[in-house]
mmCIF file of C-alpha atoms in Angstrom:
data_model
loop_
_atom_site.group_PDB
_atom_site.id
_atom_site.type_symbol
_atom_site.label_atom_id
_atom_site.label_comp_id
_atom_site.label_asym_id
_atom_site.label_seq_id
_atom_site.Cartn_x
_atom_site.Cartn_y
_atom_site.Cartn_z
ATOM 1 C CA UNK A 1 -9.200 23.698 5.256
ATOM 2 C CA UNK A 2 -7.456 24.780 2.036
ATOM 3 C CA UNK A 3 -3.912 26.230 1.751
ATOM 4 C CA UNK A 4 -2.079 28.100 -0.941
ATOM 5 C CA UNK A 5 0.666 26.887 -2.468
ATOM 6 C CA UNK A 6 3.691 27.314 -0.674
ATOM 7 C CA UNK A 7 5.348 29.454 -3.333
ATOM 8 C CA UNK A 8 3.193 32.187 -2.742
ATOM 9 C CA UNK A 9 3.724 32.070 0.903
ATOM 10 C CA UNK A 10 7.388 32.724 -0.184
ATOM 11 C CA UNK A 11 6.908 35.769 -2.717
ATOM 12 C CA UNK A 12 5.454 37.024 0.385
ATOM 13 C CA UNK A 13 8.381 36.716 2.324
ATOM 14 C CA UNK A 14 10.355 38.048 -0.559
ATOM 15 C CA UNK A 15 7.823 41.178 -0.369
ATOM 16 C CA UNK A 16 8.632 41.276 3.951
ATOM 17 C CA UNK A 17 12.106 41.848 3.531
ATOM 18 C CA UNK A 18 11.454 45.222 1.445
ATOM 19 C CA UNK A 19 8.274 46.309 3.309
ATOM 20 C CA UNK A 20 9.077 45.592 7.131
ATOM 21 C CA UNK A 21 12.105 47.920 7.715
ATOM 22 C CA UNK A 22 14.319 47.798 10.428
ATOM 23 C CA UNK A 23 17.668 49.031 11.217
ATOM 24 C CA UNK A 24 21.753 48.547 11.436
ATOM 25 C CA UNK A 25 22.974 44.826 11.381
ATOM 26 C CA UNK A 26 23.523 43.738 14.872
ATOM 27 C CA UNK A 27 25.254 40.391 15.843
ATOM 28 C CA UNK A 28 22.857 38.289 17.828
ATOM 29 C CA UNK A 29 22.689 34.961 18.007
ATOM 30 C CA UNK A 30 20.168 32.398 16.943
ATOM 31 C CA UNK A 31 19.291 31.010 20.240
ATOM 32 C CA UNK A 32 17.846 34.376 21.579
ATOM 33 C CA UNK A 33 15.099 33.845 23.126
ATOM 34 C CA UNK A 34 12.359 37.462 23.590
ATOM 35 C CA UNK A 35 13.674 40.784 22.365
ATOM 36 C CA UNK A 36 15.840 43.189 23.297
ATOM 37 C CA UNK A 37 14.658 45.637 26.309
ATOM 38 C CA UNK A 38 15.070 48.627 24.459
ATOM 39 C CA UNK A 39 12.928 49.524 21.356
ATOM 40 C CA UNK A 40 15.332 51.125 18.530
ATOM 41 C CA UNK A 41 17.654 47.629 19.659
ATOM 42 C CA UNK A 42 15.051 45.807 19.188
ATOM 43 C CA UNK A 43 14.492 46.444 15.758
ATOM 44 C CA UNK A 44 18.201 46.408 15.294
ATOM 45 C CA UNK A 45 17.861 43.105 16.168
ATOM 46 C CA UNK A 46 15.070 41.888 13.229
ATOM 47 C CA UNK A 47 17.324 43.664 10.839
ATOM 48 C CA UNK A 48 19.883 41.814 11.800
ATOM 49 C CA UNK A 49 18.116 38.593 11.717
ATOM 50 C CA UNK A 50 16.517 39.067 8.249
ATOM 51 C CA UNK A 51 20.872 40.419 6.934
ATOM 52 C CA UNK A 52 21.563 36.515 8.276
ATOM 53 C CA UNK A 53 18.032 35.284 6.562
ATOM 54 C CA UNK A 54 17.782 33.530 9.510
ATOM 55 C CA UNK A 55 13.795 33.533 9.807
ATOM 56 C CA UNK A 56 13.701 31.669 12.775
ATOM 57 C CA UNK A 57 15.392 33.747 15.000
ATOM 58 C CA UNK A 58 13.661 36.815 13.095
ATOM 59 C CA UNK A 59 10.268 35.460 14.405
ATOM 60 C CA UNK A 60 11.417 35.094 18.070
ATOM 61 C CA UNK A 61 12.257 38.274 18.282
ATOM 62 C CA UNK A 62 8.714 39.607 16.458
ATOM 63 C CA UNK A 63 6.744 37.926 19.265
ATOM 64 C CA UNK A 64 6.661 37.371 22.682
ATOM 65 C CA UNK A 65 8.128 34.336 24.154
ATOM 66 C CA UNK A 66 4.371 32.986 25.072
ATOM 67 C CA UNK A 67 2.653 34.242 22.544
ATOM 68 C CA UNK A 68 4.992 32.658 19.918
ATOM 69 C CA UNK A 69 4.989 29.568 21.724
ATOM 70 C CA UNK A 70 0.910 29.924 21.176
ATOM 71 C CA UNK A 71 1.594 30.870 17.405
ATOM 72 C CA UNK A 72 3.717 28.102 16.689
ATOM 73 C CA UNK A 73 1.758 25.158 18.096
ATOM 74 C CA UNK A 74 -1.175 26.485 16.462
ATOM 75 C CA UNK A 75 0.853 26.353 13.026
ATOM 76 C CA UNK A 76 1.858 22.670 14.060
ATOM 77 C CA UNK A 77 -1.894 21.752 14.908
ATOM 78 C CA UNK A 78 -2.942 23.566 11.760
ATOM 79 C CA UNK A 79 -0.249 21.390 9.845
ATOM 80 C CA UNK A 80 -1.617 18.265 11.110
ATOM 81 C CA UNK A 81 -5.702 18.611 10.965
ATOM 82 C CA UNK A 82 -5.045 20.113 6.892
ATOM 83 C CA UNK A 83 -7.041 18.468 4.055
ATOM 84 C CA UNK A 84 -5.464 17.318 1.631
ATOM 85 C CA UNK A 85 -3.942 19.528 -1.281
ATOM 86 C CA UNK A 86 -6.445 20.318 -3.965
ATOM 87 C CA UNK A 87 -4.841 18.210 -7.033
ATOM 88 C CA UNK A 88 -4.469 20.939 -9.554
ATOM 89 C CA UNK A 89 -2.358 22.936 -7.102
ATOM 90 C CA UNK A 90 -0.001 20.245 -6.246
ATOM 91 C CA UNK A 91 0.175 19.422 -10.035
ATOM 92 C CA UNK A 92 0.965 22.389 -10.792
ATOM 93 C CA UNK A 93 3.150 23.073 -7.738
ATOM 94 C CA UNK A 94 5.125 19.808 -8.640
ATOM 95 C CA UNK A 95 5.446 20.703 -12.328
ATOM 96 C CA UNK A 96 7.536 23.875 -11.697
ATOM 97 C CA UNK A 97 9.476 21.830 -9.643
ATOM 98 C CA UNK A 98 10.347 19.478 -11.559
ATOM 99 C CA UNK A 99 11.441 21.977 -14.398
ATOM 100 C CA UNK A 100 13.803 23.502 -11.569
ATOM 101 C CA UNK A 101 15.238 20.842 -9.814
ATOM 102 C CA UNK A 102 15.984 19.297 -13.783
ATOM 103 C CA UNK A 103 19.835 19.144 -14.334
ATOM 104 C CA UNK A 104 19.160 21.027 -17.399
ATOM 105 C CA UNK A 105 17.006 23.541 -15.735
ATOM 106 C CA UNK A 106 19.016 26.935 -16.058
ATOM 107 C CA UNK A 107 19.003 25.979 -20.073
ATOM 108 C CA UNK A 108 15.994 24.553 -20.454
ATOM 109 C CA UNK A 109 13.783 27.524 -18.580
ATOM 110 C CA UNK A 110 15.890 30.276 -20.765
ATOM 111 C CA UNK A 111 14.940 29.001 -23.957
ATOM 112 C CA UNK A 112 11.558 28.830 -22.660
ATOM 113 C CA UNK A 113 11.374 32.358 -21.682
ATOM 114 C CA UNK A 114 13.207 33.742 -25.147
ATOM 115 C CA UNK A 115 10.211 34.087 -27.233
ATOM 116 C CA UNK A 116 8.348 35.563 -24.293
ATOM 117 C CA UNK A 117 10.979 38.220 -23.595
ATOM 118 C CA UNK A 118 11.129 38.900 -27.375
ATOM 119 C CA UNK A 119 7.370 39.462 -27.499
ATOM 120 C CA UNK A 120 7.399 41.485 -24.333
ATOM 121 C CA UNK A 121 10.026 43.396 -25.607
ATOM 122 C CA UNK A 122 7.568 44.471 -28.737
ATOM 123 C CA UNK A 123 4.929 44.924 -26.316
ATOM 124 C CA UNK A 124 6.585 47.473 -24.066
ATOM 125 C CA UNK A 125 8.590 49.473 -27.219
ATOM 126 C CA UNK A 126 6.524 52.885 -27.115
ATOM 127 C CA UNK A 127 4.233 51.619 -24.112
ATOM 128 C CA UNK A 128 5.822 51.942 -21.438
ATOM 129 C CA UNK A 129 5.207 55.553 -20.046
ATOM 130 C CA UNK A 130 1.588 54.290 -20.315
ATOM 131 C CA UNK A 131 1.859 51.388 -18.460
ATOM 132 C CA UNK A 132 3.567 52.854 -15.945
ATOM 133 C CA UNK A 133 1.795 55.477 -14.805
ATOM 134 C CA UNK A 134 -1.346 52.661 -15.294
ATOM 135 C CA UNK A 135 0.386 50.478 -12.707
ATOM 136 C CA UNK A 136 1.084 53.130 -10.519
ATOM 137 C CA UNK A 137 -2.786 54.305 -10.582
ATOM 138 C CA UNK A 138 -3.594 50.521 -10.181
ATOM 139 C CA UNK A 139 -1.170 50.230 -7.195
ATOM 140 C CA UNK A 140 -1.746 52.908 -5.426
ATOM 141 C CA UNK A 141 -5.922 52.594 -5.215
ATOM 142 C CA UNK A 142 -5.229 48.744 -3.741
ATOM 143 C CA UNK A 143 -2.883 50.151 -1.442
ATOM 144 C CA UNK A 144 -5.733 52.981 -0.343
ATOM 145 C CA UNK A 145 -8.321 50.320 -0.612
ATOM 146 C CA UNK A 146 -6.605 47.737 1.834
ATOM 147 C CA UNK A 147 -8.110 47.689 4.857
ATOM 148 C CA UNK A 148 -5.042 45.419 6.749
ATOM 149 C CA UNK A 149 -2.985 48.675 6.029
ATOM 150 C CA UNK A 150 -3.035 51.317 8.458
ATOM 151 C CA UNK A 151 -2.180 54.823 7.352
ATOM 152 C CA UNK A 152 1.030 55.052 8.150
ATOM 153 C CA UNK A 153 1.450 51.384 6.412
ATOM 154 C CA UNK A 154 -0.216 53.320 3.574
ATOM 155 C CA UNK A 155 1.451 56.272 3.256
ATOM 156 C CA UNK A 156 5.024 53.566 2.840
ATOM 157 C CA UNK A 157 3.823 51.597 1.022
ATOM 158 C CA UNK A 158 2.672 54.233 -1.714
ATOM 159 C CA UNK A 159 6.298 55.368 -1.698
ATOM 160 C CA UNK A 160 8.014 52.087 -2.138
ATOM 161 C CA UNK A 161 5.488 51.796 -4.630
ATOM 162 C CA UNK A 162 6.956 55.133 -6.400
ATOM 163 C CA UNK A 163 10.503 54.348 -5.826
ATOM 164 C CA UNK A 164 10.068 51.125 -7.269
ATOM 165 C CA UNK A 165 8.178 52.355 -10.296
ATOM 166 C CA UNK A 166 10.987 54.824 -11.315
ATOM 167 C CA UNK A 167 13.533 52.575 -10.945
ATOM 168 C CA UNK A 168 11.344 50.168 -13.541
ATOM 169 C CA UNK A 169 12.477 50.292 -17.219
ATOM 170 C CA UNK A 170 11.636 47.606 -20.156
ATOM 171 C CA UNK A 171 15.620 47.212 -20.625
ATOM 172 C CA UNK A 172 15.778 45.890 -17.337
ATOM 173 C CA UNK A 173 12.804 43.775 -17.543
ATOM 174 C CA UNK A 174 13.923 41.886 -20.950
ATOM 175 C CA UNK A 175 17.959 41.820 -20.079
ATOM 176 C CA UNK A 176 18.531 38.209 -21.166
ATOM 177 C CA UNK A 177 21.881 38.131 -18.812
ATOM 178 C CA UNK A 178 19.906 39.103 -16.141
ATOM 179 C CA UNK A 179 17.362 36.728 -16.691
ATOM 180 C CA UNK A 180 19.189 33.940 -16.707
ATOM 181 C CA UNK A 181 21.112 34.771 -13.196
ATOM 182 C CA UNK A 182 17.682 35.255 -11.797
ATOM 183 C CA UNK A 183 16.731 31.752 -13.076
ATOM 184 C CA UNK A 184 20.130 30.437 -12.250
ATOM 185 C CA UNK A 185 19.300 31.559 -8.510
ATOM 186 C CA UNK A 186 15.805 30.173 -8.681
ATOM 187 C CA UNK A 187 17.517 26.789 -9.549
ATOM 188 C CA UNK A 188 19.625 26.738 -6.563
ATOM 189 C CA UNK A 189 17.065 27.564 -4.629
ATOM 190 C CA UNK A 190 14.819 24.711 -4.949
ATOM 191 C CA UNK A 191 17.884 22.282 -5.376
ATOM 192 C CA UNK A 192 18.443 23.847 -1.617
ATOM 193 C CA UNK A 193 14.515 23.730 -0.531
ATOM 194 C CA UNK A 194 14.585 20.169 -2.297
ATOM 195 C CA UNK A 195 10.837 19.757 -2.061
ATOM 196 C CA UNK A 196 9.605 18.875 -4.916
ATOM 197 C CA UNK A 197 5.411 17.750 -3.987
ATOM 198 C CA UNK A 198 3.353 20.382 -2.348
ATOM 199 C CA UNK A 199 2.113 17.560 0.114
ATOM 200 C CA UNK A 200 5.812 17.404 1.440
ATOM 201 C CA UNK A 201 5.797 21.422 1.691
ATOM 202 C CA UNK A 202 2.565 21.428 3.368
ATOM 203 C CA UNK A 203 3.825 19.024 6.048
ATOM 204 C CA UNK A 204 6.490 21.376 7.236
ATOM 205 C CA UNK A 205 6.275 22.085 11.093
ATOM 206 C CA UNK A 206 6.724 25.368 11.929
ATOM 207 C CA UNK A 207 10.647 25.274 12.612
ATOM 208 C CA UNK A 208 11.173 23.432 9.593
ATOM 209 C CA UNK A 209 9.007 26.134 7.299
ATOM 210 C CA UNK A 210 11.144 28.763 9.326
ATOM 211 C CA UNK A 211 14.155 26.981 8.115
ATOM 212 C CA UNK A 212 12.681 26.509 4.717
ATOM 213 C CA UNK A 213 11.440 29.869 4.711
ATOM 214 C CA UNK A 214 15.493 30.992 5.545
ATOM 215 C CA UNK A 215 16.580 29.309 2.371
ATOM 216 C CA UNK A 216 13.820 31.229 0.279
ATOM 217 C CA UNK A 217 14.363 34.535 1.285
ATOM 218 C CA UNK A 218 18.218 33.602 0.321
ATOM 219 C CA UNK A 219 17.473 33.063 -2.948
ATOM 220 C CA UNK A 220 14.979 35.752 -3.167
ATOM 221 C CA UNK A 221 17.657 38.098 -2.665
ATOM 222 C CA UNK A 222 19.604 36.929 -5.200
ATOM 223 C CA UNK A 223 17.237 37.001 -7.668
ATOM 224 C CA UNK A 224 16.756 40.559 -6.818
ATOM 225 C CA UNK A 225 19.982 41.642 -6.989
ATOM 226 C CA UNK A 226 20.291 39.566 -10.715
ATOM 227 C CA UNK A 227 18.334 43.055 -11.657
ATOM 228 C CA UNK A 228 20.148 45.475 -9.435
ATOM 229 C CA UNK A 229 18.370 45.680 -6.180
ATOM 230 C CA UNK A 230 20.381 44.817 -3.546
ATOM 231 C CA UNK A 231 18.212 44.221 -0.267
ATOM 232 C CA UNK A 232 21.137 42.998 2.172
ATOM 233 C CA UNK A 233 22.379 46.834 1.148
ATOM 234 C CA UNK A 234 19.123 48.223 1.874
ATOM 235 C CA UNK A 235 18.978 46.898 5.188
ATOM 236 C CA UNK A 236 22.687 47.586 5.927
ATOM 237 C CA UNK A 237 21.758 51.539 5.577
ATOM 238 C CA UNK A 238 18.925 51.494 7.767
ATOM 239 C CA UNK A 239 18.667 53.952 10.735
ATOM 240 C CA UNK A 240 16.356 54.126 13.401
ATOM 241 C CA UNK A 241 15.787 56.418 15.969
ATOM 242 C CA UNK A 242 13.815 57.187 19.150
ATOM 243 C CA UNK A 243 10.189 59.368 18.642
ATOM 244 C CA UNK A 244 9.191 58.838 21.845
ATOM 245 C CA UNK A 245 8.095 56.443 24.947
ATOM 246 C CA UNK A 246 5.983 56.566 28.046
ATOM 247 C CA UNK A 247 6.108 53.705 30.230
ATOM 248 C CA UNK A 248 5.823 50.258 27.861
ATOM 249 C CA UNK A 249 4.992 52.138 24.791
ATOM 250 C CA UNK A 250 7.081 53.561 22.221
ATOM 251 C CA UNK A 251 7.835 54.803 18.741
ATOM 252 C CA UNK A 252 10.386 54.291 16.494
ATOM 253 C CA UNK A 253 11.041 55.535 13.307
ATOM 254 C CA UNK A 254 13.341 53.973 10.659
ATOM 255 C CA UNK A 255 14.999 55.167 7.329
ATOM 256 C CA UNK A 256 16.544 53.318 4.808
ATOM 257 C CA UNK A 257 17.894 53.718 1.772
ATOM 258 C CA UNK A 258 16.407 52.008 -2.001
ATOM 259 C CA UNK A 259 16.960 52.756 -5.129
ATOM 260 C CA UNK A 260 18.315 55.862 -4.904
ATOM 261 C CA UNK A 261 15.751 57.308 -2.321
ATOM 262 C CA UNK A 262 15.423 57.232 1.247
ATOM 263 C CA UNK A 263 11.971 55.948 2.800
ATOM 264 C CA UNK A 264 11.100 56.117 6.094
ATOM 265 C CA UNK A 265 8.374 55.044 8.121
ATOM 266 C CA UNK A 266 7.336 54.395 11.656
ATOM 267 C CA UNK A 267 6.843 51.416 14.087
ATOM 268 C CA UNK A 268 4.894 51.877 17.243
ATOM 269 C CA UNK A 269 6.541 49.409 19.728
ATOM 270 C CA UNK A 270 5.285 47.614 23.657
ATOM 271 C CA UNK A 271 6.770 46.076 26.013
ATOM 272 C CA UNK A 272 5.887 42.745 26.891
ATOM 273 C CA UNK A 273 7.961 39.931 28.861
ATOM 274 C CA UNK A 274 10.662 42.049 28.868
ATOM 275 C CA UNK A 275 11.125 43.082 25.367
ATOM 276 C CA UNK A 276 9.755 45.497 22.969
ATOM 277 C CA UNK A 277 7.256 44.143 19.915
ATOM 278 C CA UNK A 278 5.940 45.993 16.890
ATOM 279 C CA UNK A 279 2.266 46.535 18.567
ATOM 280 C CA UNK A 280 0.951 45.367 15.165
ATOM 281 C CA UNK A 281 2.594 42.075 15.103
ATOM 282 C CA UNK A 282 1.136 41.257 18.676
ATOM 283 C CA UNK A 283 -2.272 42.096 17.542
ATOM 284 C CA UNK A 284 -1.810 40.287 14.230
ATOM 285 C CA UNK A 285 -0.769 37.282 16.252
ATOM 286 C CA UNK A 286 -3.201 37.279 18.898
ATOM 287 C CA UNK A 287 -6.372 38.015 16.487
ATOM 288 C CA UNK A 288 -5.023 34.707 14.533
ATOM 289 C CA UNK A 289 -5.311 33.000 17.983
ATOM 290 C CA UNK A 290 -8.535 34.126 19.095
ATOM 291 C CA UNK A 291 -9.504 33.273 15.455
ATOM 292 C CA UNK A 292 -8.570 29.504 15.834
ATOM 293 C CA UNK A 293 -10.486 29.345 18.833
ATOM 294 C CA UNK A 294 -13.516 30.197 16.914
ATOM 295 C CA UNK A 295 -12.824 27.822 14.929
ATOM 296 C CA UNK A 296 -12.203 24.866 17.163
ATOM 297 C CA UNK A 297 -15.139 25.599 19.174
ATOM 298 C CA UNK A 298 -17.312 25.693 15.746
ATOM 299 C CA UNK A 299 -15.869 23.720 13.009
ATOM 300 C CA UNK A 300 -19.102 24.327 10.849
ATOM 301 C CA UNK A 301 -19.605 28.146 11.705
ATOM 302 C CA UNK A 302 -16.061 28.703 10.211
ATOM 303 C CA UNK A 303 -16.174 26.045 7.070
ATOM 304 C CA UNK A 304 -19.115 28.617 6.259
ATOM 305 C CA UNK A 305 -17.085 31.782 6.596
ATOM 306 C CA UNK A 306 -14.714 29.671 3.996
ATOM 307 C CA UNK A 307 -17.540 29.325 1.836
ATOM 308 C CA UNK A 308 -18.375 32.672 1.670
ATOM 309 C CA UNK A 309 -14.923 34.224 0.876
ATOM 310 C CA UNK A 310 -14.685 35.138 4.386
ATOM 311 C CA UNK A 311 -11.177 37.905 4.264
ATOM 312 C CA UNK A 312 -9.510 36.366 7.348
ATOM 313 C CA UNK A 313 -10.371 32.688 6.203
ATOM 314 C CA UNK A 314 -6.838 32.329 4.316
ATOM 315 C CA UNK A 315 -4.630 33.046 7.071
ATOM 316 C CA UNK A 316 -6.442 31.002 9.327
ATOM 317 C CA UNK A 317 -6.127 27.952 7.227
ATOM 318 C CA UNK A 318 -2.744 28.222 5.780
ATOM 319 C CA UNK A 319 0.059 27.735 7.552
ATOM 320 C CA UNK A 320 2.400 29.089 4.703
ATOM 321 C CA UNK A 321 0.487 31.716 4.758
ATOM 322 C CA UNK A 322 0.891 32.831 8.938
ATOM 323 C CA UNK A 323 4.438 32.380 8.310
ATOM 324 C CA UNK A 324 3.804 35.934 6.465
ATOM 325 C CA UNK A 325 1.647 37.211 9.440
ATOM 326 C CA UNK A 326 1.911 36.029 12.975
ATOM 327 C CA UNK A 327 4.530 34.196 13.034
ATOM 328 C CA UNK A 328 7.078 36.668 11.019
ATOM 329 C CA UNK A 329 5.190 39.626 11.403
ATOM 330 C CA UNK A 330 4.708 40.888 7.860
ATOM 331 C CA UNK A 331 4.068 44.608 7.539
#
């Protein structure tokens, strides 16, 4: 089985917190155990969670009590039966590291990144209208082209994509203050995460990548709001409101605001073992379960899938990245 490296499984959680959407912070505490029997509380209740960056308690409440149980020993039997890390990745994994967890770090990475700012800075002077509207065109047909994205997923992500596009300016890109807070944050990150191999993040059980995962998102924030988006704000002006329900089904839309613009989008909710679940994040879960049956039952059959690029091979081989899936229930 291969497995990315871990830090892409945590840009993706950095990407969660922006695409998921959920509502008004709600105390709750981090021994809950199922979600709230009411939908619009329900997602209350992730927003609240992912306000705290408190992962763990974010990915009880995506997933029924069973079914997470299920999820998370699969992560933890996943965890154990991986090969080892290819050595390229963990060199370069462990290299980055290193440069951050350096006692000179915040210093040393700036004067790296000087010449590069400087020659982005030439780059983008005249450009940037162009590139722009190239990265929106670019966006925008991998966002059509997905086919993990339903059309309502779509149709958000397309205007996240816009929002975040106009808000977008070379200024902002190549401000050396704000470059070196976002490093600054990066820094305290990993002196938090402290681990510095890729074979010690790939041994993470699936409470301690939650708990790992916590610190990330932490710093991911920060780093965002080095360049002036503020996430925790985002998710502190989130509504969310009843469409409808019949029986254990339900709809909920949610609006929040970023960047200057209000998005909105909709979650279609069940009930299950007495709380109410994003219907997608059940699926997503129980697909990855049926998946690793496959798998067990025919080792070879699914090394060949591997082989052949299969699309769901990566999430079924990398625990970093189901943290991103069924276990947090990435939109």
């Amino acid at each position: 089985m291969t497995r990315r490296p871990t830090r892409w499984a945590l840009s993706a959680l950095f990407l969660l917190l922006i695409a998921l959407g959920a509502c008004r912070r709600e105390e709750t505490g981090s021994e809950t155990v199922g979600a709230p029997d009411d939908p619009v509380a329900a997602v209350q209740a992730q927003a609240a969670a992912l306000r705290d960056n408190d992962l763990a308690r974010f990915a009880r409440l995506s997933l029924p009590p069973d079914l997470y149980r299920r999820s998370a020993e699969l992560w933890d039997r996943r965890v154990a039966l991986a090969e080892p890390a290819d050595p390229a990745d963990a060199a370069e994994y462990e290299q980055l590291m290193s440069r951050l967890l350096a006692d000179d770090a915040e210093e040393a990475l700036m004067r790296d990144l000087e010449p590069k700012l400087a020659q982005l800075e030439a780059e983008l002077a005249g450009q940037w209208p162009l590139m722009q509207a190239t990265a929106g065109i670019f966006l925008a047909a991998a966002v059509q082209a997905s086919e993990d994205l339903s059309p309502e997923q779509k149709a958000h992500a397309s205007e996240l994509i816009t929002a975040l596009l106009a808000w977008l300016r070379p200024e902002l890109i190549t401000d050396r203050q704000r470059a070196r807070q976002a490093i600054a944050a990066a820094a305290r990150t990993a002196r938090q995460l402290d681990l510095p191999t890729l074979e010690q993040s790939r041994a993470l059980d699936h409470e301690q990548a939650l708990a790992k995962g916590s610190v990330a998102l932490a710093g991911a924030k920060e780093i965002a709001r080095a360049y002036g988006l503020d996430l925790d704000r985002a998710l502190d002006g989130m509504q969310a409101e009843l469409v409808s329900q019949e029986g254990d089904r339900a709809t909920v839309r949610v609006r929040y605001p970023l960047l200057g613009t209000t998005l909105a989008f909709e979650r279609a909710m069940v009930r299950r073992e007495g709380g109410w679940y994003a219907a997608e994040d059940i699926a997503q879960a129980e697909a990855e379960l049926a998946q690793a049956e496959t798998e067990l039952a025919d080792p070879a059959a699914a090394a060949g899938q591997d082989a052949e690029g299969d699309s769901a091979a990566p999430a079924a081989s990398d625990p970093q990245a189901s943290m991103s899936g069924a276990d947090t229930a990435a939109d």
